[in-house]
GROMACS .gro file of C-alpha atoms in nm:
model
  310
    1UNK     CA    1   2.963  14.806  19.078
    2UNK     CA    2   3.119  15.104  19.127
    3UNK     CA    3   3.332  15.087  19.465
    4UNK     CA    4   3.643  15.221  19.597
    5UNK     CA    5   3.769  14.878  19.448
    6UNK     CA    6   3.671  15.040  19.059
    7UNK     CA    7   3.969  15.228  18.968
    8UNK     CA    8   3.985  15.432  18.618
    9UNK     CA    9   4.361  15.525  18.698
   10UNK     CA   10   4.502  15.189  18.882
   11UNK     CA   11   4.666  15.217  19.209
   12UNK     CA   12   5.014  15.235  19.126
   13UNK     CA   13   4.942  15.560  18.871
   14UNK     CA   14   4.657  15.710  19.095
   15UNK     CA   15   4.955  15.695  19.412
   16UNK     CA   16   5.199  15.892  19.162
   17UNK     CA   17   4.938  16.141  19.097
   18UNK     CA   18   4.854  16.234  19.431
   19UNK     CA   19   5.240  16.255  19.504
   20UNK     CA   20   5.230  16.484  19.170
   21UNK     CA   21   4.988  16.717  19.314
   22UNK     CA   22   5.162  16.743  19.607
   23UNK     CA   23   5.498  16.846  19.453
   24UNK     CA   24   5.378  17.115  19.251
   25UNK     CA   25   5.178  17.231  19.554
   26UNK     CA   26   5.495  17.235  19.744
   27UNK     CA   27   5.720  17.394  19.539
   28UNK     CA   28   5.496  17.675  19.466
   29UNK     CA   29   5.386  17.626  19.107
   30UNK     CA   30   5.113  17.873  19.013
   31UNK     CA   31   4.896  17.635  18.796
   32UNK     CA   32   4.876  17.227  18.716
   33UNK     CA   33   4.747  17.121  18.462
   34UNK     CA   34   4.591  16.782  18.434
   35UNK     CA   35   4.594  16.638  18.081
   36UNK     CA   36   4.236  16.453  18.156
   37UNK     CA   37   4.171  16.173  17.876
   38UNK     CA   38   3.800  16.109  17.970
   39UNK     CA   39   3.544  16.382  18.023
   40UNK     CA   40   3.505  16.476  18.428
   41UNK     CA   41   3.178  16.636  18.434
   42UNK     CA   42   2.901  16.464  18.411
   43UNK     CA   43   2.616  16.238  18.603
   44UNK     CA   44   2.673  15.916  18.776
   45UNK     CA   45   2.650  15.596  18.545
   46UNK     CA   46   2.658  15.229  18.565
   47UNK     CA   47   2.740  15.171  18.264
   48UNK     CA   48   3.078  14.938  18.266
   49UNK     CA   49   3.162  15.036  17.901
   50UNK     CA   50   3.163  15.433  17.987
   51UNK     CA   51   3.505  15.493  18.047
   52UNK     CA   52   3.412  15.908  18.151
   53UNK     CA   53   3.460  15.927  18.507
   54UNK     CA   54   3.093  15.959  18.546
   55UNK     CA   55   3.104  15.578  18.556
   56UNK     CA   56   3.407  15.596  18.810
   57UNK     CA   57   3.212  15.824  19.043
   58UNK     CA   58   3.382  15.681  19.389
   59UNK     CA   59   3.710  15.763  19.286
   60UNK     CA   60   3.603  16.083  19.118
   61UNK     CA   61   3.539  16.193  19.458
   62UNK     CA   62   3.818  16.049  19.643
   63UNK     CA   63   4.054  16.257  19.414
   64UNK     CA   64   3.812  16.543  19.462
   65UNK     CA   65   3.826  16.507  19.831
   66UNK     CA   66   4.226  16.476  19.817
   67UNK     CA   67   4.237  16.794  19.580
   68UNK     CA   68   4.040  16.949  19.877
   69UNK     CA   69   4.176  16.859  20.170
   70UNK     CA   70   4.528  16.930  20.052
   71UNK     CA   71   4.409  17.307  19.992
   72UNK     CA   72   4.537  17.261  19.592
   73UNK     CA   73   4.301  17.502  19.431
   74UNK     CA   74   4.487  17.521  19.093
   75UNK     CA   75   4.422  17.208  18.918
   76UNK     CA   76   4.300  17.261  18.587
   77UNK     CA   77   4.188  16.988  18.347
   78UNK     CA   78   4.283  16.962  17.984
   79UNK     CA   79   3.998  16.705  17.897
   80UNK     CA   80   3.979  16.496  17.583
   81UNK     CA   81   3.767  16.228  17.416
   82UNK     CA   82   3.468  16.458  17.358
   83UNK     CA   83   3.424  16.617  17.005
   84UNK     CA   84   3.314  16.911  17.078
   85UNK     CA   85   3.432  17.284  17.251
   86UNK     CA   86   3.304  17.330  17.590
   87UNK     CA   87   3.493  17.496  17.979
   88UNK     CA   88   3.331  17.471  18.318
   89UNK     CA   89   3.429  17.736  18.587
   90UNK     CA   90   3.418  17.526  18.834
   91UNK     CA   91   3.017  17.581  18.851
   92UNK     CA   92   2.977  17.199  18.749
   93UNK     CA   93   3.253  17.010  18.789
   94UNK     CA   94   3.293  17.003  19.219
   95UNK     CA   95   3.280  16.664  19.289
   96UNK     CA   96   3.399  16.668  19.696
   97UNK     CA   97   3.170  16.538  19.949
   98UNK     CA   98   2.998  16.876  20.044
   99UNK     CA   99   3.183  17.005  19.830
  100UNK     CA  100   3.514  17.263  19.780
  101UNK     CA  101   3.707  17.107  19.528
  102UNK     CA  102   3.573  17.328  19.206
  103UNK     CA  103   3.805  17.272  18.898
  104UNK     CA  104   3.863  17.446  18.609
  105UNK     CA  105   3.747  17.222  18.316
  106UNK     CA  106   3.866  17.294  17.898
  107UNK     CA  107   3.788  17.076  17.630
  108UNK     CA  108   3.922  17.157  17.243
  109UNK     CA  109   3.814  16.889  16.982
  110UNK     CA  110   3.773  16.790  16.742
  111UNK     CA  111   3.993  16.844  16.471
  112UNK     CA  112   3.899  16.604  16.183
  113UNK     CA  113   3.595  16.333  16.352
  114UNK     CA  114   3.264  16.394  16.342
  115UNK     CA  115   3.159  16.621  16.623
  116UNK     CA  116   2.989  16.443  16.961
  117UNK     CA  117   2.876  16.552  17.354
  118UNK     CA  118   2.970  16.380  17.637
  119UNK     CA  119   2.911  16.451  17.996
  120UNK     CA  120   2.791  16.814  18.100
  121UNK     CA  121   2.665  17.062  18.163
  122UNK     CA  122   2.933  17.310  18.094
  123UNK     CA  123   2.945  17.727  18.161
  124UNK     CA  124   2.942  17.717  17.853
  125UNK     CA  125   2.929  17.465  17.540
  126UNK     CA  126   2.959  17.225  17.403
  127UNK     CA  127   3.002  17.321  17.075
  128UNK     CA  128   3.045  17.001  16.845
  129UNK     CA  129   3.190  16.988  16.484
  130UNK     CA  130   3.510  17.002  16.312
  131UNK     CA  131   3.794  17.124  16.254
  132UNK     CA  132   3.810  17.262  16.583
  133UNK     CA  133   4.092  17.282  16.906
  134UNK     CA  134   4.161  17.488  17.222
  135UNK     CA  135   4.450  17.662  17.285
  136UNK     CA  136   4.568  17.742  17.649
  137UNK     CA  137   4.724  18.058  17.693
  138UNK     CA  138   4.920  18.134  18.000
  139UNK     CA  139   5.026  18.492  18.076
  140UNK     CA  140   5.272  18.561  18.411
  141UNK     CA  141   5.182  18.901  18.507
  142UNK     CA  142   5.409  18.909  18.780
  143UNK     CA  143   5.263  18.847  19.161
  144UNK     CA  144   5.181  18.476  19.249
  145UNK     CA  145   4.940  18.433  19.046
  146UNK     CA  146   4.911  18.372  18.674
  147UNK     CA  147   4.642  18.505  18.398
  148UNK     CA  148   4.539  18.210  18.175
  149UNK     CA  149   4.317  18.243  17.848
  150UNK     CA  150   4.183  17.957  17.709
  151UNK     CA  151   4.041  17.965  17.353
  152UNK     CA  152   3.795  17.709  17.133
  153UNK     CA  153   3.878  17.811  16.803
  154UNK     CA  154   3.734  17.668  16.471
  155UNK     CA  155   3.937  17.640  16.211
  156UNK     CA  156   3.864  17.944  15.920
  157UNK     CA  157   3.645  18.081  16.168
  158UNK     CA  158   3.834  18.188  16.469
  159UNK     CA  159   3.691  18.163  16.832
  160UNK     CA  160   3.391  18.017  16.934
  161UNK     CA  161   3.501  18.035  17.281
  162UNK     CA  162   3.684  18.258  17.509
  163UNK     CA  163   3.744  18.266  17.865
  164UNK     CA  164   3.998  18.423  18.078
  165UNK     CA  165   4.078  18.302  18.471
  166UNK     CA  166   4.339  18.352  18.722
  167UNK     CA  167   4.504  18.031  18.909
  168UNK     CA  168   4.732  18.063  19.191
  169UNK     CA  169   4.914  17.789  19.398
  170UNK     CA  170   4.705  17.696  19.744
  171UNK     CA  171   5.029  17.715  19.937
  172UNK     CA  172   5.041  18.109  19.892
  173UNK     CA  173   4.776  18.348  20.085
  174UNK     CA  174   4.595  18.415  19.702
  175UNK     CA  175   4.503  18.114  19.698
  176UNK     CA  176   4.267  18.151  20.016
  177UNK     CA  177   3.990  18.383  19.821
  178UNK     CA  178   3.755  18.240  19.673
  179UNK     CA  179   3.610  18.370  19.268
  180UNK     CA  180   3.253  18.440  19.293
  181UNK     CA  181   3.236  18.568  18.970
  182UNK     CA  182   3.443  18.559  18.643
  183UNK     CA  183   3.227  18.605  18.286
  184UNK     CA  184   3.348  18.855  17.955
  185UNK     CA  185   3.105  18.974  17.838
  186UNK     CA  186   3.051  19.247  17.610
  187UNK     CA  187   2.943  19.661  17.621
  188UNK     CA  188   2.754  19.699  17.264
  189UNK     CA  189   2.619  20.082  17.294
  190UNK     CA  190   2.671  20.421  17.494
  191UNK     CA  191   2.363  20.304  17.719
  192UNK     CA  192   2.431  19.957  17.752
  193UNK     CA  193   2.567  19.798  18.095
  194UNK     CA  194   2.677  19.451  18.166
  195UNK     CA  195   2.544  19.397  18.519
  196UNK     CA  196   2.620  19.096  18.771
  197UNK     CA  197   2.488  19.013  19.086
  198UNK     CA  198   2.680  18.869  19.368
  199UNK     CA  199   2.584  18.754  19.743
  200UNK     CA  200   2.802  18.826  20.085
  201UNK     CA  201   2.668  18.548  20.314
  202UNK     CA  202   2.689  18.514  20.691
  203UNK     CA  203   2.693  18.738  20.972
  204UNK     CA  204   3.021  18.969  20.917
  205UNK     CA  205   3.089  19.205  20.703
  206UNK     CA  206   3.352  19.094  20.405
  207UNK     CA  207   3.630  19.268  20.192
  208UNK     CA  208   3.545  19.227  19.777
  209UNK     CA  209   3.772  19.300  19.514
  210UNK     CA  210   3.578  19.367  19.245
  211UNK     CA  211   3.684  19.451  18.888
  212UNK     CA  212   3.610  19.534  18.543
  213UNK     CA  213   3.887  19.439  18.310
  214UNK     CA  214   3.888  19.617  17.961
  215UNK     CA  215   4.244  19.798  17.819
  216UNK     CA  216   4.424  19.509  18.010
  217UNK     CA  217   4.269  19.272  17.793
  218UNK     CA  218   4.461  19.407  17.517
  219UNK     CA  219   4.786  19.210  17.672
  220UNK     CA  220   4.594  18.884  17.623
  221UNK     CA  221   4.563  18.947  17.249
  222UNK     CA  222   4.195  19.038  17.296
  223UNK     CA  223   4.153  19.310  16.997
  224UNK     CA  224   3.770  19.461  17.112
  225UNK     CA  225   3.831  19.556  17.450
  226UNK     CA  226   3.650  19.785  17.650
  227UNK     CA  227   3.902  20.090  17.665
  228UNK     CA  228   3.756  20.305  17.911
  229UNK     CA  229   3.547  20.081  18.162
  230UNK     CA  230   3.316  20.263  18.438
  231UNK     CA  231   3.265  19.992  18.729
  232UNK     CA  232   2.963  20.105  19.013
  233UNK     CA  233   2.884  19.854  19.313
  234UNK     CA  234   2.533  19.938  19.414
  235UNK     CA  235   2.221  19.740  19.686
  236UNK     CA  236   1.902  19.870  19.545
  237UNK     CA  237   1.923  20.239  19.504
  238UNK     CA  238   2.268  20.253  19.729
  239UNK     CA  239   2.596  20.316  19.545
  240UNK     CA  240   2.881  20.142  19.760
  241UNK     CA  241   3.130  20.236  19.517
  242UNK     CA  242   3.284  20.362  19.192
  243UNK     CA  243   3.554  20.349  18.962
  244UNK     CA  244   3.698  20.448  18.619
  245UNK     CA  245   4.030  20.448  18.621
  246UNK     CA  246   4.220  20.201  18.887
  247UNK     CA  247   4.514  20.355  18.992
  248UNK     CA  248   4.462  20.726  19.034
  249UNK     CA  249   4.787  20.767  19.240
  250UNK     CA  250   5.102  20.547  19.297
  251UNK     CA  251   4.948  20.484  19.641
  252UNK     CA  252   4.639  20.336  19.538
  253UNK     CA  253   4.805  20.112  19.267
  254UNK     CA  254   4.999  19.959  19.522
  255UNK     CA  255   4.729  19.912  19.770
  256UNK     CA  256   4.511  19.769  19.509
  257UNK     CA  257   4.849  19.540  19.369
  258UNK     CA  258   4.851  19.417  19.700
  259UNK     CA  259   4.416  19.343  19.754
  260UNK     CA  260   4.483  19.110  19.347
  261UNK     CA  261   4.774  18.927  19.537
  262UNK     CA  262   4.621  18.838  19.820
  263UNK     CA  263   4.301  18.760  19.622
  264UNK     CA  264   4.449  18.580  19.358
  265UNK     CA  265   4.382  18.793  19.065
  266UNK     CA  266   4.666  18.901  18.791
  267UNK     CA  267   4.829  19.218  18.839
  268UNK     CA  268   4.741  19.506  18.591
  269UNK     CA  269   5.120  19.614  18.441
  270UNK     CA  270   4.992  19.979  18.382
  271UNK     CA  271   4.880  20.215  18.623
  272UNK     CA  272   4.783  20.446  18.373
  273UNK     CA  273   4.506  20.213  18.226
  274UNK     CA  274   4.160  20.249  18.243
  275UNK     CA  275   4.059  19.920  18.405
  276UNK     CA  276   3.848  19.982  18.671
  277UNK     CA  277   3.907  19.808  19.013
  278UNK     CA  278   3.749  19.852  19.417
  279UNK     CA  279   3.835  19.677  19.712
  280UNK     CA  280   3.498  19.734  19.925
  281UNK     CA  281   3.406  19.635  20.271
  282UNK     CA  282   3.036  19.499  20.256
  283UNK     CA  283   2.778  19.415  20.505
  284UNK     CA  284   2.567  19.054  20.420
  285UNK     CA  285   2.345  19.095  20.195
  286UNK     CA  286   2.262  19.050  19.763
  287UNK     CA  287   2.513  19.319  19.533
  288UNK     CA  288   2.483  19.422  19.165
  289UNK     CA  289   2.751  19.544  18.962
  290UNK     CA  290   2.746  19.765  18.668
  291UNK     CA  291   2.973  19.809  18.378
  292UNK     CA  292   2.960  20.046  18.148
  293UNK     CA  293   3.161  20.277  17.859
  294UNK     CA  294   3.285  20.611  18.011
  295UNK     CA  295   3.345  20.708  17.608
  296UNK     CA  296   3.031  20.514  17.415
  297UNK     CA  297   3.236  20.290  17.238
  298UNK     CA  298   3.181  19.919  17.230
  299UNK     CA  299   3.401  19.652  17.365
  300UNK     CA  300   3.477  19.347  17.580
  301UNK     CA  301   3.542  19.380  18.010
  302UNK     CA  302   3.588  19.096  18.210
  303UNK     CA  303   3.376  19.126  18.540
  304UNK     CA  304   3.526  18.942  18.842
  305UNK     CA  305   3.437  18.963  19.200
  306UNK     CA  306   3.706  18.771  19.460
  307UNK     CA  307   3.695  18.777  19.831
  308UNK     CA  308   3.991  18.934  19.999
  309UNK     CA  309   4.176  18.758  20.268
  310UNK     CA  310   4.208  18.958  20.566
   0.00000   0.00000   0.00000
């Protein structure tokens, strides 16, 4: 039966992890990763031979409950035993009671068995086969938060997946916003416009930070990226805001430097790029974003939309 008596980790270990999270927490660390052995995602199962953690559901939740209560929003997993390529966002893998606890969820395999898929679903994958593995890239942009890129590459064939996130300790005040959204996703022709939607809920109004991400890329070894990004913030037929180049004085590139601090985003190292970036103070209510090429030409642009801690 699966109890708070079924343990996947033991006591002793599971007591040392805790105390692990709460070290790094502590002392300020910007990201932890957790090298997972079992898949995390995935639904609850009896099954006494499954050794996922979808057959240790109680304790899933107890350390997704101590992960949340102890405000350590950093934890990302490093999961193995899955042949396949597959990251979550943190879309599927919250596993608090009532949630709050969303991790960040990479899986690179596998490099010579025949491919397999376990647990699920992912943002996106799984992608089974051989020879395949993930590579973690970390980049420290300055700030107190980090830029991470994690890859799930094939070998002779390059990426199959890409994603890029920010992680910042829960100690700090960046840590406090919350990432709506976070996708890269790509600007084929002159006309063409990657558009998200995002929601403000309750009864106040709310700072965003929203951006569009395209020369920055460049710095994460990203070779198609959007070079000159246009970003627009629109309800219906209402623009709310609009940007093409981020930093069109030294004043506004520290004021926005200060909004991805707080929020938890990586800095951008040049003012002079054309990433596009607002910080917007929005009623309640639904919110699309546009991105598009100022100059026609194709290319990548990571869209992200963070809350801004007052």
């Amino acid at each position: 039966r699966d109890t708070a008596a079924k343990t996947h980790l033991g006591a002793a270990q599971k007591a040392w992890f805790k105390q692990e999270l709460l070290s790094a927490r502590d002392a300020g660390f910007p990201l932890v990763l957790w090298v997972c052995t079992n898949p995390w995602i995935g639904a609850v199962t009896p099954a006494e031979e499954n050794d996922n953690w979808s057959a240790y559901a109680t304790e899933r939740t107890e350390l997704a409950n101590f992960i949340r209560d102890n405000r350590i929003s950093n934890v990302v997993l490093l999961s193995g035993d899955m042949h396949a390529l597959a990251y979550d966002d943190g879309t599927h893998s919250d596993y608090a009671s009532g949630g709050g606890a969303p991790l960040t969820v990479l899986h690179g395999a596998a490099l010579t068995q025949t491919g397999s898929i376990k647990g699920g679903p992912y943002t996106a994958g799984p992608v089974p086969g051989n020879p395949q593995y993930g590579v973690l890239e970390v980049f420290d942009t300055g700030g107190p938060s980090v830029a991470c890129r994690f890859l799930g590459m094939r070998a002779g064939e390059g990426a199959k997946l890409n994603y890029i996130f920010s992680s910042a300790n829960s100690a700090s005040p960046a840590a406090q916003a919350l990432v709506n959204i976070s996708t890269l996703a790509r600007v084929t022709t002159p006309d063409d416009a990657v558009v998200a939607g995002f929601v403000i809920s309750g009864a106040s109004p709310r700072s965003v930070l929203v951006r569009a991400v395209g020369p920055t890329l460049a710095d994460f070894g990203l070779t198609d990226a959007l070079a000159a990004p246009t970003l627009t913030v629109a309800q219906g037929g209402r623009q709310f805001g609009f940007n093409d180049g981020w930093a069109p004085t030294a004043e506004a590139a520290a004021a926005l430097t200060a909004a991805f601090d707080r929020s938890g985003a990586f800095r951008f190292n040049n003012p002079a790029s054309r990433d596009a970036a607002l910080v917007l103070t929005l009623p309640p209510g639904g919110y699309t974003l546009s991105v598009k090429s100022a100059d026609g030409r194709p290319g990548a642009a990571l869209v992200e939309v963070y809350d801004v801690p007052e």
